[in-house]
Each structure stands twice: as structure tokens, then as C-alpha cells.
PDB file of C-alpha atoms and ligand atoms in Angstrom:
ATOM      1  CA  MET Y   1     -39.788  17.053   2.959  1.00 88.00           C
ATOM      2  CA  THR Y   2     -42.333  13.642   3.333  1.00 96.00           C
ATOM      3  CA  ALA Y   3     -45.181  14.660   5.798  1.00 98.00           C
ATOM      4  CA  LYS Y   4     -45.933  11.332   7.524  1.00 98.00           C
ATOM      5  CA  ALA Y   5     -49.312   9.326   8.257  1.00 98.00           C
ATOM      6  CA  PHE Y   6     -50.583   6.484  10.362  1.00 98.00           C
ATOM      7  CA  VAL Y   7     -52.539   4.205  11.414  1.00 98.00           C
ATOM      8  CA  ILE Y   8     -52.240   2.947  15.706  1.00 98.00           C
ATOM      9  CA  GLY Y   9     -53.821   0.169  17.534  1.00 97.00           C
ATOM     10  CA  HIS Y  10     -53.109  -3.098  19.364  1.00 98.00           C
ATOM     11  CA  PRO Y  11     -52.375  -5.219  16.651  1.00 95.00           C
ATOM     12  CA  ILE Y  12     -52.201  -3.653  14.333  1.00 97.00           C
ATOM     13  CA  SER Y  13     -50.181  -5.899  11.496  1.00 92.00           C
ATOM     14  CA  HIS Y  14     -53.432  -6.845   9.373  1.00 92.00           C
ATOM     15  CA  SER Y  15     -55.053  -3.047   8.317  1.00 95.00           C
ATOM     16  CA  LEU Y  16     -55.673  -2.220   4.941  1.00 97.00           C
ATOM     17  CA  SER Y  17     -55.750   1.969   5.969  1.00 98.00           C
ATOM     18  CA  PRO Y  18     -52.059   1.914   4.482  1.00 98.00           C
ATOM     19  CA  LEU Y  19     -52.823   0.349   1.126  1.00 98.00           C
ATOM     20  CA  ILE Y  20     -55.899   3.229   1.153  1.00 98.00           C
ATOM     21  CA  HIS Y  21     -54.041   6.204   2.264  1.00 98.00           C
ATOM     22  CA  ASN Y  22     -51.096   5.471   0.280  1.00 98.00           C
ATOM     23  CA  TYR Y  23     -52.771   5.106  -3.085  1.00 98.00           C
ATOM     24  CA  TRP Y  24     -54.237   7.770  -2.537  1.00 98.00           C
ATOM     25  CA  MET Y  25     -51.198   9.835  -1.606  1.00 98.00           C
ATOM     26  CA  GLN Y  26     -49.923   8.539  -4.815  1.00 97.00           C
ATOM     27  CA  SER Y  27     -52.565   8.559  -7.396  1.00 97.00           C
ATOM     28  CA  LEU Y  28     -52.994  12.533  -5.860  1.00 98.00           C
ATOM     29  CA  GLY Y  29     -49.091  13.222  -6.047  1.00 97.00           C
ATOM     30  CA  ILE Y  30     -48.682  14.486  -2.537  1.00 98.00           C
ATOM     31  CA  ASP Y  31     -45.003  13.948  -1.142  1.00 98.00           C
ATOM     32  CA  ALA Y  32     -46.500  11.239   1.208  1.00 98.00           C
ATOM     33  CA  ARG Y  33     -46.361   8.357   3.272  1.00 98.00           C
ATOM     34  CA  TYR Y  34     -48.755   6.197   6.051  1.00 98.00           C
ATOM     35  CA  ASP Y  35     -48.009   3.319   8.520  1.00 98.00           C
ATOM     36  CA  ALA Y  36     -48.946   1.136  10.679  1.00 98.00           C
ATOM     37  CA  ILE Y  37     -47.872   1.503  13.879  1.00 98.00           C
ATOM     38  CA  ASP Y  38     -48.784  -0.871  17.066  1.00 98.00           C
ATOM     39  CA  VAL Y  39     -49.497   0.745  20.326  1.00 98.00           C
ATOM     40  CA  ALA Y  40     -49.836  -1.217  23.389  1.00 98.00           C
ATOM     41  CA  PRO Y  41     -52.266   0.632  25.437  1.00 98.00           C
ATOM     42  CA  GLU Y  42     -49.896   1.370  28.199  1.00 98.00           C
ATOM     43  CA  ASP Y  43     -48.033   3.540  25.775  1.00 98.00           C
ATOM     44  CA  LEU Y  44     -50.583   5.563  24.022  1.00 98.00           C
ATOM     45  CA  PRO Y  45     -49.808   8.861  26.408  1.00 98.00           C
ATOM     46  CA  ALA Y  46     -45.957   8.638  25.327  1.00 98.00           C
ATOM     47  CA  PHE Y  47     -47.037   8.454  21.883  1.00 98.00           C
ATOM     48  CA  PHE Y  48     -49.149  11.155  22.154  1.00 98.00           C
ATOM     49  CA  ASP Y  49     -46.390  13.033  23.122  1.00 98.00           C
ATOM     50  CA  ARG Y  50     -44.180  12.241  20.365  1.00 98.00           C
ATOM     51  CA  LEU Y  51     -47.460  13.578  17.561  1.00 98.00           C
ATOM     52  CA  ARG Y  52     -47.176  17.264  19.774  1.00 98.00           C
ATOM     53  CA  ARG Y  53     -43.912  17.529  18.578  1.00 97.00           C
ATOM     54  CA  GLY Y  54     -44.675  17.230  15.331  1.00 96.00           C
ATOM     55  CA  GLU Y  55     -43.031  13.750  13.964  1.00 96.00           C
ATOM     56  CA  PHE Y  56     -46.822  13.579  11.745  1.00 98.00           C
ATOM     57  CA  VAL Y  57     -49.739  15.449  10.386  1.00 98.00           C
ATOM     58  CA  GLY Y  58     -52.022  13.659  12.315  1.00 98.00           C
ATOM     59  CA  GLY Y  59     -53.144   9.696  11.815  1.00 98.00           C
ATOM     60  CA  ASN Y  60     -55.804   6.585  11.979  1.00 98.00           C
ATOM     61  CA  VAL Y  61     -56.773   5.002  15.557  1.00 98.00           C
ATOM     62  CA  THR Y  62     -57.980   2.198  15.737  1.00 96.00           C
ATOM     63  CA  VAL Y  63     -58.964  -0.584  18.009  1.00 94.00           C
ATOM     64  CA  PRO Y  64     -58.326  -0.487  21.443  1.00 95.00           C
ATOM     65  CA  HIS Y  65     -57.551   2.983  21.483  1.00 97.00           C
ATOM     66  CA  LYS Y  66     -60.710   4.550  20.282  1.00 96.00           C
ATOM     67  CA  GLU Y  67     -61.849   6.010  23.652  1.00 95.00           C
ATOM     68  CA  ALA Y  68     -58.517   6.359  25.695  1.00 98.00           C
ATOM     69  CA  ALA Y  69     -56.867   8.979  22.484  1.00 98.00           C
ATOM     70  CA  PHE Y  70     -60.586  10.749  23.332  1.00 97.00           C
ATOM     71  CA  ALA Y  71     -59.871  11.088  26.457  1.00 98.00           C
ATOM     72  CA  LEU Y  72     -55.789  13.024  25.642  1.00 98.00           C
ATOM     73  CA  CYS Y  73     -57.026  15.220  23.179  1.00 98.00           C
ATOM     74  CA  ASP Y  74     -55.864  18.291  23.265  1.00 98.00           C
ATOM     75  CA  GLU Y  75     -58.782  19.799  21.525  1.00 98.00           C
ATOM     76  CA  LEU Y  76     -61.723  17.982  19.706  1.00 98.00           C
ATOM     77  CA  ASP Y  77     -64.410  18.008  17.147  1.00 97.00           C
ATOM     78  CA  PRO Y  78     -67.546  18.720  19.577  1.00 95.00           C
ATOM     79  CA  ALA Y  79     -69.410  16.427  16.610  1.00 90.00           C
ATOM     80  CA  CYS Y  80     -67.675  13.593  18.881  1.00 91.00           C
ATOM     81  CA  ASN Y  81     -68.239  14.413  22.107  1.00 90.00           C
ATOM     82  CA  GLU Y  82     -71.506  12.561  22.796  1.00 87.00           C
ATOM     83  CA  LEU Y  83     -69.554   9.277  20.998  1.00 90.00           C
ATOM     84  CA  GLY Y  84     -66.686   9.600  23.750  1.00 93.00           C
ATOM     85  CA  ALA Y  85     -64.464   8.403  20.797  1.00 95.00           C
ATOM     86  CA  VAL Y  86     -62.200   9.233  17.890  1.00 97.00           C
ATOM     87  CA  ASN Y  87     -60.782   7.659  15.194  1.00 97.00           C
ATOM     88  CA  THR Y  88     -58.578  10.549  12.988  1.00 98.00           C
ATOM     89  CA  LEU Y  89     -56.001  12.703  14.728  1.00 98.00           C
ATOM     90  CA  LEU Y  90     -54.926  16.040  13.108  1.00 98.00           C
ATOM     91  CA  VAL Y  91     -51.508  17.660  14.452  1.00 98.00           C
ATOM     92  CA  LYS Y  92     -51.384  21.467  14.372  1.00 95.00           C
ATOM     93  CA  ASN Y  93     -48.947  23.617  16.680  1.00 96.00           C
ATOM     94  CA  GLY Y  94     -47.590  21.591  18.976  1.00 97.00           C
ATOM     95  CA  LYS Y  95     -51.452  20.412  19.657  1.00 98.00           C
ATOM     96  CA  VAL Y  96     -53.268  17.147  18.912  1.00 98.00           C
ATOM     97  CA  TRP Y  97     -56.732  17.367  17.778  1.00 98.00           C
ATOM     98  CA  GLY Y  98     -59.370  14.452  17.720  1.00 98.00           C
ATOM     99  CA  THR Y  99     -62.436  14.134  14.920  1.00 97.00           C
ATOM    100  CA  ASN Y 100     -64.379  10.857  14.248  1.00 96.00           C
ATOM    101  CA  THR Y 101     -65.271   9.966  11.106  1.00 96.00           C
ATOM    102  CA  ASP Y 102     -67.032   6.204  11.952  1.00 94.00           C
ATOM    103  CA  ASP Y 103     -70.220   7.541  11.579  1.00 93.00           C
ATOM    104  CA  LEU Y 104     -69.697   9.574   8.222  1.00 94.00           C
ATOM    105  CA  GLY Y 105     -68.257   6.297   6.761  1.00 96.00           C
ATOM    106  CA  PHE Y 106     -71.508   3.964   8.132  1.00 97.00           C
ATOM    107  CA  GLN Y 107     -73.396   6.703   6.373  1.00 96.00           C
ATOM    108  CA  ARG Y 108     -71.613   7.469   2.362  1.00 96.00           C
ATOM    109  CA  ASN Y 109     -71.453   3.446   2.613  1.00 97.00           C
ATOM    110  CA  LEU Y 110     -75.008   2.446   2.424  1.00 97.00           C
ATOM    111  CA  ASP Y 111     -75.304   5.740   0.581  1.00 97.00           C
ATOM    112  CA  ALA Y 112     -73.718   3.674  -1.949  1.00 95.00           C
ATOM    113  CA  GLY Y 113     -74.755   0.072  -1.422  1.00 96.00           C
ATOM    114  CA  ALA Y 114     -78.034   1.310  -1.155  1.00 97.00           C
ATOM    115  CA  PRO Y 115     -79.225   4.610  -2.321  1.00 97.00           C
ATOM    116  CA  GLY Y 116     -82.725   5.461  -0.194  1.00 95.00           C
ATOM    117  CA  TRP Y 117     -81.581   3.644   2.589  1.00 96.00           C
ATOM    118  CA  SER Y 118     -82.629   6.499   4.752  1.00 94.00           C
ATOM    119  CA  ASP Y 119     -85.542   7.997   3.077  1.00 91.00           C
ATOM    120  CA  TYR Y 120     -87.559   5.509   5.300  1.00 86.00           C
ATOM    121  CA  LEU Y 121     -86.253   4.081   7.802  1.00 93.00           C
ATOM    122  CA  ARG Y 122     -88.663   1.911  10.244  1.00 94.00           C
ATOM    123  CA  GLU Y 123     -87.033   0.625  13.752  1.00 96.00           C
ATOM    124  CA  PRO Y 124     -83.584  -0.483  12.586  1.00 97.00           C
ATOM    125  CA  ILE Y 125     -82.140  -3.026  15.028  1.00 98.00           C
ATOM    126  CA  LEU Y 126     -78.642  -2.806  15.983  1.00 98.00           C
ATOM    127  CA  LEU Y 127     -76.777  -6.566  16.922  1.00 98.00           C
ATOM    128  CA  GLY Y 128     -74.544  -5.736  19.095  1.00 97.00           C
ATOM    129  CA  ALA Y 129     -73.675  -3.368  21.769  1.00 96.00           C
ATOM    130  CA  GLY Y 130     -70.380  -2.422  22.049  1.00 92.00           C
ATOM    131  CA  GLY Y 131     -68.259   0.775  20.878  1.00 89.00           C
ATOM    132  CA  ALA Y 132     -69.291   0.371  17.477  1.00 92.00           C
ATOM    133  CA  ALA Y 133     -73.006   0.205  17.681  1.00 93.00           C
ATOM    134  CA  ARG Y 134     -72.424   3.514  20.063  1.00 92.00           C
ATOM    135  CA  GLY Y 135     -71.208   5.158  16.414  1.00 91.00           C
ATOM    136  CA  VAL Y 136     -73.904   3.646  14.492  1.00 93.00           C
ATOM    137  CA  LEU Y 137     -77.091   4.873  17.331  1.00 93.00           C
ATOM    138  CA  HIS Y 138     -74.607   7.652  16.711  1.00 91.00           C
ATOM    139  CA  ALA Y 139     -74.628   7.868  12.670  1.00 92.00           C
ATOM    140  CA  LEU Y 140     -78.545   7.210  12.675  1.00 93.00           C
ATOM    141  CA  ARG Y 141     -79.281   9.668  15.219  1.00 83.00           C
ATOM    142  CA  GLY Y 142     -79.358  12.843  12.546  1.00 81.00           C
ATOM    143  CA  HIS Y 143     -82.124  10.694  10.380  1.00 86.00           C
ATOM    144  CA  ARG Y 144     -85.272  10.066  12.271  1.00 75.00           C
ATOM    145  CA  ALA Y 145     -84.840   6.380  12.940  1.00 69.00           C
ATOM    146  CA  GLY Y 146     -87.725   6.553  15.062  1.00 78.00           C
ATOM    147  CA  PRO Y 147     -86.905   3.365  17.788  1.00 92.00           C
ATOM    148  CA  ILE Y 148     -83.709   1.875  17.649  1.00 96.00           C
ATOM    149  CA  HIS Y 149     -83.822  -1.634  18.563  1.00 97.00           C
ATOM    150  CA  ILE Y 150     -80.761  -2.863  20.089  1.00 98.00           C
ATOM    151  CA  VAL Y 151     -80.131  -6.690  20.802  1.00 98.00           C
ATOM    152  CA  ASN Y 152     -77.317  -7.587  22.387  1.00 98.00           C
ATOM    153  CA  ARG Y 153     -75.950 -11.085  23.974  1.00 97.00           C
ATOM    154  CA  THR Y 154     -75.643  -9.043  27.621  1.00 97.00           C
ATOM    155  CA  ARG Y 155     -78.808  -7.654  27.840  1.00 97.00           C
ATOM    156  CA  GLU Y 156     -77.348  -5.701  30.514  1.00 97.00           C
ATOM    157  CA  LYS Y 157     -74.857  -3.382  28.178  1.00 97.00           C
ATOM    158  CA  ALA Y 158     -78.505  -2.454  25.802  1.00 97.00           C
ATOM    159  CA  GLU Y 159     -80.095  -1.304  28.164  1.00 98.00           C
ATOM    160  CA  GLN Y 160     -77.431   0.802  29.578  1.00 96.00           C
ATOM    161  CA  LEU Y 161     -77.851   2.121  25.904  1.00 95.00           C
ATOM    162  CA  ALA Y 162     -81.298   2.348  26.246  1.00 96.00           C
ATOM    163  CA  ARG Y 163     -80.898   4.340  29.950  1.00 96.00           C
ATOM    164  CA  GLU Y 164     -78.681   7.019  27.839  1.00 92.00           C
ATOM    165  CA  ASN Y 165     -80.771   7.020  24.847  1.00 91.00           C
ATOM    166  CA  PHE Y 166     -84.755   7.986  24.483  1.00 89.00           C
ATOM    167  CA  ASP Y 167     -84.920   6.362  21.566  1.00 93.00           C
ATOM    168  CA  VAL Y 168     -83.520   3.084  22.088  1.00 96.00           C
ATOM    169  CA  THR Y 169     -85.168  -0.463  23.160  1.00 97.00           C
ATOM    170  CA  ALA Y 170     -83.157  -3.006  24.896  1.00 98.00           C
ATOM    171  CA  HIS Y 171     -83.274  -6.895  24.086  1.00 98.00           C
ATOM    172  CA  ASP Y 172     -81.520  -9.915  23.701  1.00 96.00           C
ATOM    173  CA  PHE Y 173     -81.456 -12.276  20.959  1.00 97.00           C
ATOM    174  CA  ALA Y 174     -84.651 -14.625  21.846  1.00 96.00           C
ATOM    175  CA  ASP Y 175     -86.248 -10.685  21.088  1.00 97.00           C
ATOM    176  CA  PHE Y 176     -85.916 -11.250  17.449  1.00 98.00           C
ATOM    177  CA  ALA Y 177     -88.031 -12.672  16.420  1.00 97.00           C
ATOM    178  CA  SER Y 178     -90.740 -10.523  17.573  1.00 97.00           C
ATOM    179  CA  ILE Y 179     -88.925  -7.537  16.834  1.00 98.00           C
ATOM    180  CA  ALA Y 180     -87.883  -8.413  12.998  1.00 98.00           C
ATOM    181  CA  PRO Y 181     -90.385  -8.312  11.756  1.00 98.00           C
ATOM    182  CA  ARG Y 182     -90.872  -4.119  12.619  1.00 97.00           C
ATOM    183  CA  THR Y 183     -87.587  -3.259  10.299  1.00 97.00           C
ATOM    184  CA  ASN Y 184     -86.295  -2.411   7.451  1.00 96.00           C
ATOM    185  CA  LEU Y 185     -82.424  -1.565   8.604  1.00 97.00           C
ATOM    186  CA  LEU Y 186     -80.377  -4.357  10.281  1.00 98.00           C
ATOM    187  CA  ILE Y 187     -76.821  -3.947  11.377  1.00 98.00           C
ATOM    188  CA  ASN Y 188     -74.300  -5.817  12.510  1.00 98.00           C
ATOM    189  CA  THR Y 189     -71.565  -4.550  14.918  1.00 97.00           C
ATOM    190  CA  THR Y 190     -70.368  -6.743  16.788  1.00 97.00           C
ATOM    191  CA  SER Y 191     -67.603  -9.620  15.662  1.00 94.00           C
ATOM    192  CA  VAL Y 192     -69.370 -12.219  14.739  1.00 97.00           C
ATOM    193  CA  GLY Y 193     -69.246 -13.378  11.390  1.00 95.00           C
ATOM    194  CA  MET Y 194     -64.725 -12.553  11.306  1.00 93.00           C
ATOM    195  CA  ASN Y 195     -63.148 -15.683   9.957  1.00 85.00           C
ATOM    196  CA  GLY Y 196     -66.882 -17.263   9.121  1.00 87.00           C
ATOM    197  CA  SER Y 197     -68.583 -17.620  12.205  1.00 92.00           C
ATOM    198  CA  SER Y 198     -72.526 -16.840  12.566  1.00 94.00           C
ATOM    199  CA  PHE Y 199     -75.024 -16.362  14.908  1.00 95.00           C
ATOM    200  CA  GLU Y 200     -77.007 -19.158  16.099  1.00 88.00           C
ATOM    201  CA  ASP Y 201     -81.026 -18.869  15.336  1.00 84.00           C
ATOM    202  CA  LEU Y 202     -81.085 -15.427  13.963  1.00 95.00           C
ATOM    203  CA  ASP Y 203     -83.822 -16.213  11.380  1.00 97.00           C
ATOM    204  CA  LEU Y 204     -83.746 -13.693   8.985  1.00 98.00           C
ATOM    205  CA  SER Y 205     -86.923 -15.335   7.217  1.00 97.00           C
ATOM    206  CA  LEU Y 206     -88.591 -13.108   9.577  1.00 98.00           C
ATOM    207  CA  LEU Y 207     -87.745  -9.611   7.896  1.00 98.00           C
ATOM    208  CA  PRO Y 208     -89.841  -8.113   5.841  1.00 98.00           C
ATOM    209  CA  ASP Y 209     -88.804  -7.850   1.607  1.00 98.00           C
ATOM    210  CA  ASP Y 210     -87.293  -4.244   1.630  1.00 97.00           C
ATOM    211  CA  THR Y 211     -84.885  -4.517   4.390  1.00 98.00           C
ATOM    212  CA  ILE Y 212     -81.336  -3.587   4.011  1.00 98.00           C
ATOM    213  CA  VAL Y 213     -78.528  -6.164   5.995  1.00 98.00           C
ATOM    214  CA  THR Y 214     -75.306  -4.407   6.254  1.00 98.00           C
ATOM    215  CA  ASP Y 215     -72.119  -5.772   8.674  1.00 97.00           C
ATOM    216  CA  ILE Y 216     -69.503  -3.915   9.583  1.00 96.00           C
ATOM    217  CA  VAL Y 217     -67.323  -7.205   9.869  1.00 95.00           C
ATOM    218  CA  TYR Y 218     -64.897  -7.066   6.511  1.00 95.00           C
ATOM    219  CA  ARG Y 219     -62.956 -10.262   6.502  1.00 94.00           C
ATOM    220  CA  PRO Y 220     -64.808 -12.134   4.639  1.00 94.00           C
ATOM    221  CA  LEU Y 221     -66.251  -9.221   2.778  1.00 95.00           C
ATOM    222  CA  GLU Y 222     -69.480 -11.750   2.513  1.00 96.00           C
ATOM    223  CA  THR Y 223     -70.543 -12.810   6.000  1.00 97.00           C
ATOM    224  CA  PRO Y 224     -72.152 -15.343   6.627  1.00 97.00           C
ATOM    225  CA  LEU Y 225     -75.037 -13.207   7.817  1.00 98.00           C
ATOM    226  CA  LEU Y 226     -74.329 -11.331   4.632  1.00 98.00           C
ATOM    227  CA  ALA Y 227     -74.305 -14.369   2.481  1.00 97.00           C
ATOM    228  CA  THR Y 228     -77.561 -15.668   4.150  1.00 97.00           C
ATOM    229  CA  ALA Y 229     -79.604 -12.150   3.037  1.00 98.00           C
ATOM    230  CA  ARG Y 230     -78.756 -12.763   0.366  1.00 98.00           C
ATOM    231  CA  ALA Y 231     -79.754 -15.547  -0.245  1.00 97.00           C
ATOM    232  CA  ARG Y 232     -83.193 -14.725   0.718  1.00 97.00           C
ATOM    233  CA  GLY Y 233     -83.359 -11.917  -1.705  1.00 97.00           C
ATOM    234  CA  LEU Y 234     -82.368  -9.127   0.906  1.00 98.00           C
ATOM    235  CA  ARG Y 235     -80.326  -6.192  -0.197  1.00 98.00           C
ATOM    236  CA  THR Y 236     -76.654  -6.208   1.330  1.00 98.00           C
ATOM    237  CA  VAL Y 237     -74.350  -4.231   2.135  1.00 98.00           C
ATOM    238  CA  ASP Y 238     -70.506  -5.553   3.400  1.00 97.00           C
ATOM    239  CA  GLY Y 239     -68.357  -3.273   6.324  1.00 97.00           C
ATOM    240  CA  LEU Y 240     -65.200  -3.221   3.322  1.00 97.00           C
ATOM    241  CA  GLY Y 241     -67.383   0.194   1.794  1.00 96.00           C
ATOM    242  CA  MET Y 242     -67.675   1.617   5.429  1.00 97.00           C
ATOM    243  CA  LEU Y 243     -64.123   1.183   5.954  1.00 97.00           C
ATOM    244  CA  LEU Y 244     -63.419   3.190   2.585  1.00 98.00           C
ATOM    245  CA  HIS Y 245     -66.241   5.521   3.620  1.00 97.00           C
ATOM    246  CA  GLN Y 246     -64.254   6.658   6.051  1.00 97.00           C
ATOM    247  CA  ALA Y 247     -60.814   7.011   5.004  1.00 98.00           C
ATOM    248  CA  ARG Y 248     -61.649   9.339   3.100  1.00 98.00           C
ATOM    249  CA  PRO Y 249     -62.668  12.686   5.117  1.00 98.00           C
ATOM    250  CA  ALA Y 250     -59.335  11.427   7.551  1.00 98.00           C
ATOM    251  CA  PHE Y 251     -57.308  12.163   4.106  1.00 98.00           C
ATOM    252  CA  ASP Y 252     -59.086  15.266   3.619  1.00 98.00           C
ATOM    253  CA  HIS Y 253     -58.455  16.507   7.266  1.00 98.00           C
ATOM    254  CA  TRP Y 254     -54.716  15.435   6.781  1.00 98.00           C
ATOM    255  CA  PHE Y 255     -54.221  16.598   3.153  1.00 98.00           C
ATOM    256  CA  ARG Y 256     -57.032  19.078   2.102  1.00 98.00           C
ATOM    257  CA  ARG Y 257     -57.541  16.651  -0.663  1.00 98.00           C
ATOM    258  CA  MET Y 258     -61.191  15.014  -0.554  1.00 97.00           C
ATOM    259  CA  PRO Y 259     -59.799  11.550  -2.220  1.00 98.00           C
ATOM    260  CA  ALA Y 260     -62.415   9.030  -3.889  1.00 96.00           C
ATOM    261  CA  VAL Y 261     -63.314   4.966  -3.866  1.00 96.00           C
ATOM    262  CA  THR Y 262     -62.389   3.741  -7.368  1.00 95.00           C
ATOM    263  CA  PRO Y 263     -63.314   0.563  -8.110  1.00 95.00           C
ATOM    264  CA  GLU Y 264     -59.517   0.274  -8.507  1.00 97.00           C
ATOM    265  CA  LEU Y 265     -58.580   0.842  -5.012  1.00 98.00           C
ATOM    266  CA  ARG Y 266     -61.678  -1.303  -3.593  1.00 97.00           C
ATOM    267  CA  SER Y 267     -60.314  -4.134  -6.164  1.00 97.00           C
ATOM    268  CA  ARG Y 268     -57.207  -3.615  -4.200  1.00 97.00           C
ATOM    269  CA  LEU Y 269     -58.691  -4.329  -1.058  1.00 97.00           C
ATOM    270  CA  GLU Y 270     -60.464  -7.156  -1.940  1.00 96.00           C
ATOM    271  CA  ALA Y 271     -57.689  -9.458  -3.362  1.00 96.00           C
ATOM    272  CA  ALA Y 272     -55.848  -8.009  -0.425  1.00 96.00           C
ATOM    273  CA  LEU Y 273     -58.034  -9.243   1.685  1.00 94.00           C
ATOM    274  CA  GLU Y 274     -57.496 -12.459  -0.360  1.00 89.00           C
ATOM    275  CA  HIS Y 275     -54.173 -13.261   1.380  1.00 80.00           C
TER     276      HIS Y 275
HETATM  277  P1  ATR D 301     -66.755  -2.843  19.988  1.00 85.63           P
HETATM  278  O1  ATR D 301     -65.712  -1.270  20.306  1.00 85.63           O
HETATM  279  O2  ATR D 301     -65.416  -2.796  18.581  1.00 85.63           O
HETATM  280  O3  ATR D 301     -67.731  -2.624  19.317  1.00 85.63           O
HETATM  281  P2  ATR D 301     -67.045  -4.264  22.356  1.00 85.63           P
HETATM  282  O4  ATR D 301     -66.720  -3.142  22.611  1.00 85.63           O
HETATM  283  O5  ATR D 301     -65.619  -5.325  22.710  1.00 85.63           O
HETATM  284  O6  ATR D 301     -65.948  -4.107  20.407  1.00 85.63           O
HETATM  285  O7  ATR D 301     -67.795  -5.397  21.857  1.00 85.63           O
HETATM  286  C1  ATR D 301     -68.043  -6.671  21.000  1.00 85.63           C
HETATM  287  C2  ATR D 301     -69.807  -6.562  20.429  1.00 85.63           C
HETATM  288  O8  ATR D 301     -69.578  -7.756  19.933  1.00 85.63           O
HETATM  289  C3  ATR D 301     -70.725  -6.637  21.948  1.00 85.63           C
HETATM  290  O9  ATR D 301     -72.164  -6.239  21.547  1.00 85.63           O
HETATM  291  C4  ATR D 301     -70.693  -8.326  22.166  1.00 85.63           C
HETATM  292  O10 ATR D 301     -71.630  -8.700  22.662  1.00 85.63           O
HETATM  293  P3  ATR D 301     -71.920  -9.177  24.812  1.00 85.63           P
HETATM  294  O11 ATR D 301     -71.931  -7.135  25.122  1.00 85.63           O
HETATM  295  O12 ATR D 301     -72.419  -9.869  24.839  1.00 85.63           O
HETATM  296  O13 ATR D 301     -70.051  -8.981  24.655  1.00 85.63           O
HETATM  297  C5  ATR D 301     -70.658  -8.535  20.568  1.00 85.63           C
HETATM  298  N1  ATR D 301     -69.925 -10.293  20.926  1.00 85.63           N
HETATM  299  C6  ATR D 301     -69.454 -10.769  20.479  1.00 85.63           C
HETATM  300  N2  ATR D 301     -69.120 -12.210  20.682  1.00 85.63           N
HETATM  301  C7  ATR D 301     -70.102 -12.076  19.890  1.00 85.63           C
HETATM  302  C8  ATR D 301     -71.024 -13.089  20.177  1.00 85.63           C
HETATM  303  N3  ATR D 301     -70.237 -14.833  20.090  1.00 85.63           N
HETATM  304  N4  ATR D 301     -72.037 -14.094  19.734  1.00 85.63           N
HETATM  305  C9  ATR D 301     -72.996 -12.586  19.917  1.00 85.63           C
HETATM  306  N5  ATR D 301     -71.889 -11.392  20.522  1.00 85.63           N
HETATM  307  C10 ATR D 301     -71.272 -11.048  20.681  1.00 85.63           C
END
């Protein structure tokens, strides 16, 4: 019988995940299919009941369900407890198990795009203080990053993260000029950049020459932030790789096969992004 996997979100029609997983299923000869399913927030508990009945081997969870799905799981990977959010579900014996592969995706994307990035991290700067920032913060934890600066439009949200994490300091955008010269990693975790929007008053000329700039936004592939960083001669890593690298371990959870991020797969995604 053809195994079924899914990604749930709301909205979900633009998701690239079906392209990724169906490509891997086909290239590895696995009899399975992966579909995007729109689930409204109020329908999430009923969807979990459907999962427990065994229709799917597992699936992915995206915006806005990551926190609610965490709460609905029957069992959790202890590694994602601190995060309070899941992006991957596995169904076994009528139970839903949840984990989070986003932080691995973030790390592997930088490993591939900026080798050596974690050898000597200097005061990383995260733009944003939402769910994605929490994930990146978690990913940086294992790397002895030193003080981590969170810059957020709403300063109070950055301060909340600083209260929860001893190594985090909170800022608003006005502080960027004073912390920029001390970093070597700038990460955008906000939605700014989507569809070409850009930050006002973010002076990238203040960043040291060895700074790596990365963005979780991948629509467009080169956000205005990355374009400015590249023009300034800095190393940049786009967000599409993070999507690909979080997908690999998820696929492995369902099918016990670790797929590869190939140039062909990446170019298929790039082509899909252009439409
Ligand atoms: P996610 O879970 O994807 O991180 P979120 O929790 O809604 O989404 O967080 C979105 C982040 O983008 C927030 O840090 C938000 O800043 P605020 O906390 O001030 O809302 C940030 N953001 C969204 N639009 C922005 C804009 N135009 N300028 C600056 N920051 C913005």
C-alpha cells in the first residue's frame, strides 16, 4: 500500500515541501506520496485524531501550527521540550510522536553554505523574537556562541527572550549600530524580506568583513538583506537550504532513509520559486 505523509499549515498552497519529499520518494523508489493539507487552527485536534487512526506514516507541521501541535502530541522528543514547538510528526501504534528538525536544518544549511561558521562565533545578532528566533537560538546553544543579541521591533518580546535565556541581550533596531561591529553572524528570523520588503536603517557597512549573513526567508531567494550583504562583500547563505536541510531528517524519521540535497533538487526548487 502506498504510504502517505503530509505537511499541514494554514495557508499551505505555496509550500515547497511536497516537491522535496515527492522527489526523494521517487528517486529512492519508495512507494509513498506527500501532500500539502490545509488545516484551520480549530481543526487541528480532529486532524490529530485522524493521525492516530493510522492513515499517515507522519508529516510536517508549519505556520501557524507548530506550538499547538507540540501540545497535541502523545509523545515528544525530549530535545524539543525547551522549544515548545514541533515541525515533524511520526505516527506509530496509534500514537503521534513529535520532534523538531528546524535547528538541525539551520545548522546544516550554514555548514553547507559557510563552512567553518561555528568554529569561532562572535556575538551573533538575531533579527526578530518570534517562533523562528527561538528555533535559531536553540540551534546556536550548542556552539558556545557567547552573548547572543536579539534585535526586535517590539523590544518587549526581545526582553522576554532575554529573561528566559541568561546569554541573550535584548535590543531594538536603534541599538544595531552599536552591536554590529562586535558580531560575525547576522541572522534574519523575521518575515521582513518576503516579497522584496526590506529593513530601513540597517547599516550593514558596520559589520566586520568576516560576517556571515543568513536569512530564513527564501521568497525571494536573495532577499534585499542578502543582496546588500553580498554587495558589501560579506558571505551570505539563503534560506532555501534551511528548508531542504530540515526536510532530510524528517524524511529519515518516516522512511528510515537519509536522502541527499542534490543540485538537481535545489534547481527544481529554484525553478518553482520563480513561478
Ligand atoms: P515566527 O513564528 O515565524 O517567527 P512571529 O512570531 O509572528 O513569526 O514573529 C515575526 C517576527 O517578525 C517578529 O519578531 C516581528 O516583530 P514584532 O515582534 O515587533 O512583531 C518581526 N516582524 C514582522 N514584520 C516586521 C517589520 N515590518 N519590521 C520589523 N520586524 C518585523
